[in-house]
PDB file of C-alpha atoms in Angstrom:
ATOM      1  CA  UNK R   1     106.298  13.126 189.996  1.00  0.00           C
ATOM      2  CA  UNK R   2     105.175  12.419 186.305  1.00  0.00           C
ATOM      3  CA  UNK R   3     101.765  11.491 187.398  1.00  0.00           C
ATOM      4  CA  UNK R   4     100.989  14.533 189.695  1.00  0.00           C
ATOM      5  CA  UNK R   5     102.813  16.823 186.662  1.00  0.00           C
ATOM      6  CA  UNK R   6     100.029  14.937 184.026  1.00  0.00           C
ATOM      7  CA  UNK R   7      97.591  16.086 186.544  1.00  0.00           C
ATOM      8  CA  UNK R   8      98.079  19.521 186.932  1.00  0.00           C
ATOM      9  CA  UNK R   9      98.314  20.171 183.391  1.00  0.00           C
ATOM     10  CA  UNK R  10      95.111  18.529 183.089  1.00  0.00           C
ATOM     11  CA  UNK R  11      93.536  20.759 185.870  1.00  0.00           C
ATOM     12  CA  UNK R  12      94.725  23.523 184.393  1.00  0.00           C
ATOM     13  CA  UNK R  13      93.434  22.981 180.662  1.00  0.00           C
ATOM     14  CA  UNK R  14      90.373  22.351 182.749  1.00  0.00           C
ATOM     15  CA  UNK R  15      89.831  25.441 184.339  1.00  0.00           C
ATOM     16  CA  UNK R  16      90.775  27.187 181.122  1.00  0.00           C
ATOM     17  CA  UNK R  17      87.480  25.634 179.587  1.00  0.00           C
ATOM     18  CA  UNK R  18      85.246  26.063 182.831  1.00  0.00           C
ATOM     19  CA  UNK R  19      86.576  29.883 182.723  1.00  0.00           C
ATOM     20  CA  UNK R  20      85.854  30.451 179.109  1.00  0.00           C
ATOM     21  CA  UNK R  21      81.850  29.135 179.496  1.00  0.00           C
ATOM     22  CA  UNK R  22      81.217  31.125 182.674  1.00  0.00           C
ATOM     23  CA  UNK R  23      83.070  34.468 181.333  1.00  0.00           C
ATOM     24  CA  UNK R  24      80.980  33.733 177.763  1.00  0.00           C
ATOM     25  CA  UNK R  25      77.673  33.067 179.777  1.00  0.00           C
ATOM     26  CA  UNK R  26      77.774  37.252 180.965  1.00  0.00           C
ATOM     27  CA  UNK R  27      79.754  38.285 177.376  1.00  0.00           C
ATOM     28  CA  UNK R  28      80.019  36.312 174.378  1.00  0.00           C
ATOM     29  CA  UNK R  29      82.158  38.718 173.439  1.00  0.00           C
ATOM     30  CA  UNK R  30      85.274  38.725 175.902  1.00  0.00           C
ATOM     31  CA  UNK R  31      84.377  34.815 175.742  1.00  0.00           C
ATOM     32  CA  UNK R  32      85.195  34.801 172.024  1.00  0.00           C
ATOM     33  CA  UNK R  33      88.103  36.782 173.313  1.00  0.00           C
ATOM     34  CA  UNK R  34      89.237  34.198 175.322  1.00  0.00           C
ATOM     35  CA  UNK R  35      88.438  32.030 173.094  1.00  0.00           C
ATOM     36  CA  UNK R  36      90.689  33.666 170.181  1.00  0.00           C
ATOM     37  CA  UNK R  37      93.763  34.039 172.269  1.00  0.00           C
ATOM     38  CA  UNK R  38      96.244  30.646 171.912  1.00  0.00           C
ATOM     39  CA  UNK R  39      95.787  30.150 175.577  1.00  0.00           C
ATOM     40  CA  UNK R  40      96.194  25.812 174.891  1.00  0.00           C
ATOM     41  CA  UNK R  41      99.366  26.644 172.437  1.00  0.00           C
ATOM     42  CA  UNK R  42     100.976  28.904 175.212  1.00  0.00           C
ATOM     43  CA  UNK R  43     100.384  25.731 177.830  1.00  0.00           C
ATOM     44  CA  UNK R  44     101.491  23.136 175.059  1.00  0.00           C
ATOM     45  CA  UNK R  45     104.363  24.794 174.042  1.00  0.00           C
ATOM     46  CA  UNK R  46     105.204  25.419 177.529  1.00  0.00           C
ATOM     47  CA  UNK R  47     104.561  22.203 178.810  1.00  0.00           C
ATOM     48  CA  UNK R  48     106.324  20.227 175.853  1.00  0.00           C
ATOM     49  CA  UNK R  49     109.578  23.010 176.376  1.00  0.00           C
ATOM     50  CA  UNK R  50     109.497  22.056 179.963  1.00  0.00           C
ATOM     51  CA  UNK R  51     109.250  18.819 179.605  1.00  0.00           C
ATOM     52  CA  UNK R  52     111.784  17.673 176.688  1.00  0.00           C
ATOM     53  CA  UNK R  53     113.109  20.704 176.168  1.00  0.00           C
ATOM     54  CA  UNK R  54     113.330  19.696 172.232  1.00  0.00           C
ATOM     55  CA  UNK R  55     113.075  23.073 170.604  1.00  0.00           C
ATOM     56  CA  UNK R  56     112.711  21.580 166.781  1.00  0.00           C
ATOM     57  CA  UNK R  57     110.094  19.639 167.784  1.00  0.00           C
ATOM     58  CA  UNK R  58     108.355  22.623 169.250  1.00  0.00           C
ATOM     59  CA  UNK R  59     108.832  24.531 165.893  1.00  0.00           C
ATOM     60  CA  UNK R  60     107.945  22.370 163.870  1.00  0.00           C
ATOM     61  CA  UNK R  61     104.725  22.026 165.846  1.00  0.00           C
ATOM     62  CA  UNK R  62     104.408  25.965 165.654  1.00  0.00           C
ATOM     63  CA  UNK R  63     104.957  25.443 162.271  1.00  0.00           C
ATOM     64  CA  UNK R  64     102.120  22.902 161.864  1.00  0.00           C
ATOM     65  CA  UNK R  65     100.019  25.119 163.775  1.00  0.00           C
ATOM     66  CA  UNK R  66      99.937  27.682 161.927  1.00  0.00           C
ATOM     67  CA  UNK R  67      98.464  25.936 158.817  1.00  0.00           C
ATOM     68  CA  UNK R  68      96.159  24.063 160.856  1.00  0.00           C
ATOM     69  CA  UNK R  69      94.619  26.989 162.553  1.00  0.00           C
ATOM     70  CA  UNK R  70      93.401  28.131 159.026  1.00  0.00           C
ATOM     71  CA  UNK R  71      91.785  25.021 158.315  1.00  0.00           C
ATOM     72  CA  UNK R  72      89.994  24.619 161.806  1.00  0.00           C
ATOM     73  CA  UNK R  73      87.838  27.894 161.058  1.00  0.00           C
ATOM     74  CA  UNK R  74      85.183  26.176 158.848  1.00  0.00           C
ATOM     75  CA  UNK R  75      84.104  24.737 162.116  1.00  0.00           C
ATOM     76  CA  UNK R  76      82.878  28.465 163.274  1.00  0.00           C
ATOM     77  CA  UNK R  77      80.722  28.753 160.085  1.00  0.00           C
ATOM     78  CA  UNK R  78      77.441  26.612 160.588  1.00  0.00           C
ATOM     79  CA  UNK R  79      77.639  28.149 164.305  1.00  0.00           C
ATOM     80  CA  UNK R  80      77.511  31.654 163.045  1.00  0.00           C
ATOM     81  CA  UNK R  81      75.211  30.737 160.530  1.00  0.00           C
ATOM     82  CA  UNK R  82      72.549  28.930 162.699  1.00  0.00           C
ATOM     83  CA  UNK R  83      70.343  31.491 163.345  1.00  0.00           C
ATOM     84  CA  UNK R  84      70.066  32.426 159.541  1.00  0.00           C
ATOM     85  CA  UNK R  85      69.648  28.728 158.766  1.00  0.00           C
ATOM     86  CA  UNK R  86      67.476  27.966 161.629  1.00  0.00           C
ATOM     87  CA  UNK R  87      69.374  25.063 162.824  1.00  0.00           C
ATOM     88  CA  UNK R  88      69.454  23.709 166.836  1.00  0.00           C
ATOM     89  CA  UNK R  89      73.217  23.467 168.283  1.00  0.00           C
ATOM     90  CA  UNK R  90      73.704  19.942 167.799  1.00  0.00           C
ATOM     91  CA  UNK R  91      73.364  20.676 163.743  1.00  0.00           C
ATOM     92  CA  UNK R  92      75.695  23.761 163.612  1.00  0.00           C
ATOM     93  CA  UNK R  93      77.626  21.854 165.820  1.00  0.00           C
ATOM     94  CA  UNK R  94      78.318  18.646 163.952  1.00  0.00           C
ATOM     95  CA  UNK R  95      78.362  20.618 160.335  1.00  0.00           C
ATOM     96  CA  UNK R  96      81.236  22.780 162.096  1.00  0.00           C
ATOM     97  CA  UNK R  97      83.397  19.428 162.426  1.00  0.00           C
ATOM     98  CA  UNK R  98      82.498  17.917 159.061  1.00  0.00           C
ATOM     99  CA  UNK R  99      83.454  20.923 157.714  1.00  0.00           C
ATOM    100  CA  UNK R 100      86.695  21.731 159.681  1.00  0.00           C
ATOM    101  CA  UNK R 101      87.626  17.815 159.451  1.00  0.00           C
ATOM    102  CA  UNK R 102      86.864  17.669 155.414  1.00  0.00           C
ATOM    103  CA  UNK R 103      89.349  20.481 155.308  1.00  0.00           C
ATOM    104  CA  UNK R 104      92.356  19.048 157.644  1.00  0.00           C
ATOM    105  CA  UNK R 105      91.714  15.793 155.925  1.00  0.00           C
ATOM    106  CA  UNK R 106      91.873  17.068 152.615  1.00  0.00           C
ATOM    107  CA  UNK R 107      95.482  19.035 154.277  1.00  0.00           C
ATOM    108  CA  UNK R 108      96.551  15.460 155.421  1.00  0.00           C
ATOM    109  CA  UNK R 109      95.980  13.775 152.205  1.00  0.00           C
ATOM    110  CA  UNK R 110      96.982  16.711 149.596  1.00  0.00           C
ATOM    111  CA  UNK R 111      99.579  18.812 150.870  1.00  0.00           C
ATOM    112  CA  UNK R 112     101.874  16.644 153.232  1.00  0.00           C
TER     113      UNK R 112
END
């Protein structure tokens, strides 16, 4: 049963991600909607309850979470910023996760 549960999750995060690139393809802006909403988190949490049912562990990932979600948005910046900067995607992209993993590394290494 373990492998077939692994799977499904997996299918499911899946079609999350397919969903959000063809709803963002017709409106960027529900996509960043969709994008925006903890939709992974709900699963997680949900998934990890179901599983273990270890509600500590879940907090204190909630708990992480919402320090790390801070420190992720640096990524959005360059990708914002691209058309002002005249960058390509593959710049904005990889500046977004220099900058988001300068600042969780900085997190890791400062303030645990």
């Amino acid at each position: 049963m373990q492998p077939l549960w692994s799977i499904l999750r997996v299918a499911l995060v899946a079609v999350i991600v397919v969903a959000v690139a063809e709803v963002s393809k017709r409106s960027p802006r529900l996509g960043a909607v969709l994008l925006s909403l903890p939709l992974i988190s709900l699963l997680a949490f949900t998934f990890g309850w179901m599983q273990h049912r270890d509600l500590p562990a879940i907090s204190k990932m909630a708990r992480e979470t919402l320090i790390l979600v801070p420190l992720s948005l640096p990524f959005f910046m360059p990708l914002a910023m691209a058309d002002h900067f005249g960058w390509g995607f593959w710049p904005a992209f990889a500046a977004g996760v220099l900058l988001a993993t300068a600042t969780i590394v900085g997190w890791l290494l400062l303030g645990t």
